[in-house]
Amino acid sequence: MKDYILDLNLIDLISEKHKALREKVNAISNERLNQTETHILAKLELHGRLSISEISRLINISRQGAQKYINDLLAEGYVETALVEGNSRDKHVVLTPQGNAACSRMLEIKQGIEQEIAGVIGEEQVKLLKKLLAEDWL
């Protein structure tokens, strides 16, 4: 264990663990995606279809920043745009089969990492941690 971890507050501890977990998922994954791109894919998997404005609000980046990442994902074939019925101006972003496959692979990786964690701290501790993090305390 890194010694500096012992002196961190709850917020920084969660942040450090989150960063380490995201890095581990990305290192195991063969996808050439950065953390923001994987975050966008996860939001699209959860919501199905979103406008660029909605994506920017959900992941807390500028609309221009979201547009840049969406353009990269479009170019790599992970997402595509779909017309919004009754609205010729806006378009929704949706996952392609390649995007869905990437999300499935990342879910498998996350499940494997969760099992590794359970092997270290125990299944009951993982269940408790998930329960605590899922509670409405923010």
C-alpha positions as a LaTeX table, in Angstrom:
\begin{tabular}{lrrr}
\hline
Residue & $x$ (\AA) & $y$ (\AA) & $z$ (\AA) \\
\hline
Met1 & 0.00 & 0.00 & 0.00 \\
Lys2 & 1.18 & 3.49 & $-0.78$ \\
Asp3 & 1.85 & 5.40 & 2.44 \\
Tyr4 & 0.18 & 8.62 & 1.29 \\
Ile5 & $-3.17$ & 6.76 & 1.10 \\
Leu6 & $-3.30$ & 6.50 & 4.89 \\
Asp7 & $-3.58$ & 10.29 & 5.26 \\
Leu8 & $-6.33$ & 10.87 & 2.67 \\
Asn9 & $-9.88$ & 11.90 & 3.47 \\
Leu10 & $-12.88$ & 9.96 & 2.17 \\
Ile11 & $-13.30$ & 12.08 & $-0.97$ \\
Asp12 & $-9.67$ & 11.70 & $-2.00$ \\
Leu13 & $-9.63$ & 7.98 & $-1.15$ \\
Ile14 & $-12.63$ & 7.36 & $-3.42$ \\
Ser15 & $-11.04$ & 9.49 & $-6.12$ \\
Glu16 & $-7.73$ & 7.59 & $-5.93$ \\
Lys17 & $-9.46$ & 4.21 & $-6.08$ \\
His18 & $-11.67$ & 5.36 & $-8.96$ \\
Lys19 & $-8.66$ & 6.56 & $-10.92$ \\
Ala20 & $-6.77$ & 3.32 & $-10.29$ \\
Leu21 & $-9.77$ & 1.19 & $-11.28$ \\
Arg22 & $-10.37$ & 3.15 & $-14.51$ \\
Glu23 & $-6.68$ & 2.85 & $-15.41$ \\
Lys24 & $-6.80$ & $-0.91$ & $-14.79$ \\
Val25 & $-9.91$ & $-1.34$ & $-16.98$ \\
Asn26 & $-8.31$ & 0.68 & $-19.77$ \\
Ala27 & $-5.01$ & $-1.21$ & $-19.47$ \\
Ile28 & $-6.73$ & $-4.59$ & $-19.77$ \\
Ser29 & $-9.03$ & $-3.47$ & $-22.57$ \\
Asn30 & $-7.66$ & $-3.57$ & $-26.10$ \\
Glu31 & $-9.76$ & $-0.56$ & $-27.03$ \\
Arg32 & $-7.90$ & 2.59 & $-28.05$ \\
Leu33 & $-10.19$ & 4.78 & $-25.97$ \\
Asn34 & $-9.44$ & 7.40 & $-23.36$ \\
Gln35 & $-11.37$ & 7.77 & $-20.11$ \\
Thr36 & $-13.75$ & 10.40 & $-21.47$ \\
Glu37 & $-14.59$ & 8.26 & $-24.48$ \\
Thr38 & $-15.29$ & 5.23 & $-22.30$ \\
His39 & $-17.43$ & 7.43 & $-20.05$ \\
Ile40 & $-19.46$ & 8.56 & $-23.08$ \\
Leu41 & $-19.91$ & 4.96 & $-24.23$ \\
Ala42 & $-21.08$ & 3.97 & $-20.74$ \\
Lys43 & $-23.65$ & 6.79 & $-20.69$ \\
Leu44 & $-24.91$ & 5.80 & $-24.14$ \\
Glu45 & $-25.18$ & 2.17 & $-23.04$ \\
Leu46 & $-27.21$ & 3.27 & $-20.02$ \\
His47 & $-29.50$ & 5.75 & $-21.80$ \\
Gly48 & $-29.65$ & 4.31 & $-25.32$ \\
Arg49 & $-29.57$ & 7.58 & $-27.22$ \\
Leu50 & $-28.49$ & 11.05 & $-26.17$ \\
Ser51 & $-27.93$ & 14.42 & $-27.78$ \\
Ile52 & $-24.48$ & 15.94 & $-27.60$ \\
Ser53 & $-25.81$ & 18.54 & $-25.17$ \\
Glu54 & $-27.17$ & 15.81 & $-22.92$ \\
Ile55 & $-23.85$ & 13.97 & $-23.04$ \\
Ser56 & $-21.95$ & 17.12 & $-22.14$ \\
Arg57 & $-24.21$ & 17.69 & $-19.11$ \\
Leu58 & $-24.04$ & 14.08 & $-17.95$ \\
Ile59 & $-20.25$ & 13.87 & $-18.01$ \\
Asn60 & $-19.68$ & 17.50 & $-17.03$ \\
Ile61 & $-17.67$ & 18.79 & $-19.98$ \\
Ser62 & $-18.34$ & 21.60 & $-22.45$ \\
Arg63 & $-20.57$ & 20.96 & $-25.44$ \\
Gln64 & $-17.59$ & 21.64 & $-27.70$ \\
Gly65 & $-15.52$ & 19.10 & $-25.78$ \\
Ala66 & $-18.30$ & 16.53 & $-26.05$ \\
Gln67 & $-18.52$ & 17.22 & $-29.80$ \\
Lys68 & $-14.78$ & 16.57 & $-30.20$ \\
Tyr69 & $-14.97$ & 13.23 & $-28.38$ \\
Ile70 & $-18.12$ & 12.23 & $-30.27$ \\
Asn71 & $-16.37$ & 13.03 & $-33.57$ \\
Asp72 & $-13.48$ & 10.75 & $-32.55$ \\
Leu73 & $-15.92$ & 7.97 & $-31.59$ \\
Leu74 & $-17.77$ & 8.44 & $-34.90$ \\
Ala75 & $-14.50$ & 8.17 & $-36.83$ \\
Glu76 & $-13.57$ & 4.96 & $-34.98$ \\
Gly77 & $-17.02$ & 3.43 & $-35.55$ \\
Tyr78 & $-18.13$ & 3.21 & $-31.92$ \\
Val79 & $-21.14$ & 5.52 & $-32.33$ \\
Glu80 & $-23.37$ & 6.90 & $-35.05$ \\
Thr81 & $-25.87$ & 9.70 & $-35.25$ \\
Ala82 & $-29.60$ & 9.22 & $-35.59$ \\
Leu83 & $-32.17$ & 11.82 & $-36.60$ \\
Val84 & $-34.65$ & 12.91 & $-33.97$ \\
Glu85 & $-38.20$ & 12.42 & $-35.15$ \\
Gly86 & $-39.97$ & 15.75 & $-35.58$ \\
Asn87 & $-36.74$ & 17.73 & $-35.14$ \\
Ser88 & $-34.54$ & 18.34 & $-38.16$ \\
Arg89 & $-31.95$ & 20.31 & $-36.20$ \\
Asp90 & $-30.92$ & 17.91 & $-33.45$ \\
Lys91 & $-29.36$ & 14.48 & $-33.77$ \\
His92 & $-28.95$ & 11.77 & $-31.21$ \\
Val93 & $-25.80$ & 9.76 & $-30.71$ \\
Val94 & $-26.26$ & 5.97 & $-30.44$ \\
Leu95 & $-23.92$ & 3.02 & $-30.05$ \\
Thr96 & $-23.00$ & 0.97 & $-33.10$ \\
Pro97 & $-22.56$ & $-2.81$ & $-32.86$ \\
Gln98 & $-18.83$ & $-2.09$ & $-32.37$ \\
Gly99 & $-19.69$ & 0.31 & $-29.53$ \\
Asn100 & $-22.00$ & $-2.25$ & $-27.92$ \\
Ala101 & $-19.28$ & $-4.91$ & $-28.20$ \\
Ala102 & $-16.74$ & $-2.56$ & $-26.57$ \\
Cys103 & $-19.17$ & $-1.89$ & $-23.70$ \\
Ser104 & $-19.72$ & $-5.64$ & $-23.24$ \\
Arg105 & $-15.97$ & $-6.30$ & $-23.15$ \\
Met106 & $-15.45$ & $-3.53$ & $-20.61$ \\
Leu107 & $-18.27$ & $-4.92$ & $-18.44$ \\
Glu108 & $-16.58$ & $-8.34$ & $-18.46$ \\
Ile109 & $-13.30$ & $-6.69$ & $-17.45$ \\
Lys110 & $-15.02$ & $-4.79$ & $-14.63$ \\
Gln111 & $-16.67$ & $-7.98$ & $-13.38$ \\
Gly112 & $-13.28$ & $-9.71$ & $-13.40$ \\
Ile113 & $-11.70$ & $-6.87$ & $-11.44$ \\
Glu114 & $-14.59$ & $-6.99$ & $-8.96$ \\
Gln115 & $-13.88$ & $-10.70$ & $-8.45$ \\
Glu116 & $-10.18$ & $-9.90$ & $-7.88$ \\
Ile117 & $-11.16$ & $-7.33$ & $-5.26$ \\
Ala118 & $-13.49$ & $-9.85$ & $-3.62$ \\
Gly119 & $-10.59$ & $-12.30$ & $-3.51$ \\
Val120 & $-8.55$ & $-9.75$ & $-1.57$ \\
Ile121 & $-11.10$ & $-8.15$ & 0.77 \\
Gly122 & $-13.82$ & $-10.81$ & 0.75 \\
Glu123 & $-17.19$ & $-11.20$ & $-0.95$ \\
Glu124 & $-19.12$ & $-9.79$ & 2.02 \\
Gln125 & $-16.94$ & $-6.67$ & 2.12 \\
Val126 & $-17.54$ & $-6.09$ & $-1.60$ \\
Lys127 & $-21.31$ & $-6.44$ & $-1.05$ \\
Leu128 & $-21.13$ & $-4.00$ & 1.86 \\
Leu129 & $-19.04$ & $-1.51$ & $-0.12$ \\
Lys130 & $-21.47$ & $-1.65$ & $-3.06$ \\
Lys131 & $-24.41$ & $-1.19$ & $-0.67$ \\
Leu132 & $-22.78$ & 1.82 & 0.99 \\
Leu133 & $-21.85$ & 3.44 & $-2.31$ \\
Ala134 & $-25.36$ & 2.89 & $-3.69$ \\
Glu135 & $-27.06$ & 4.59 & $-0.73$ \\
Asp136 & $-28.40$ & 8.12 & $-1.13$ \\
Trp137 & $-25.88$ & 10.08 & 0.95 \\
Leu138 & $-25.02$ & 12.77 & $-1.58$ \\
\hline
\end{tabular}
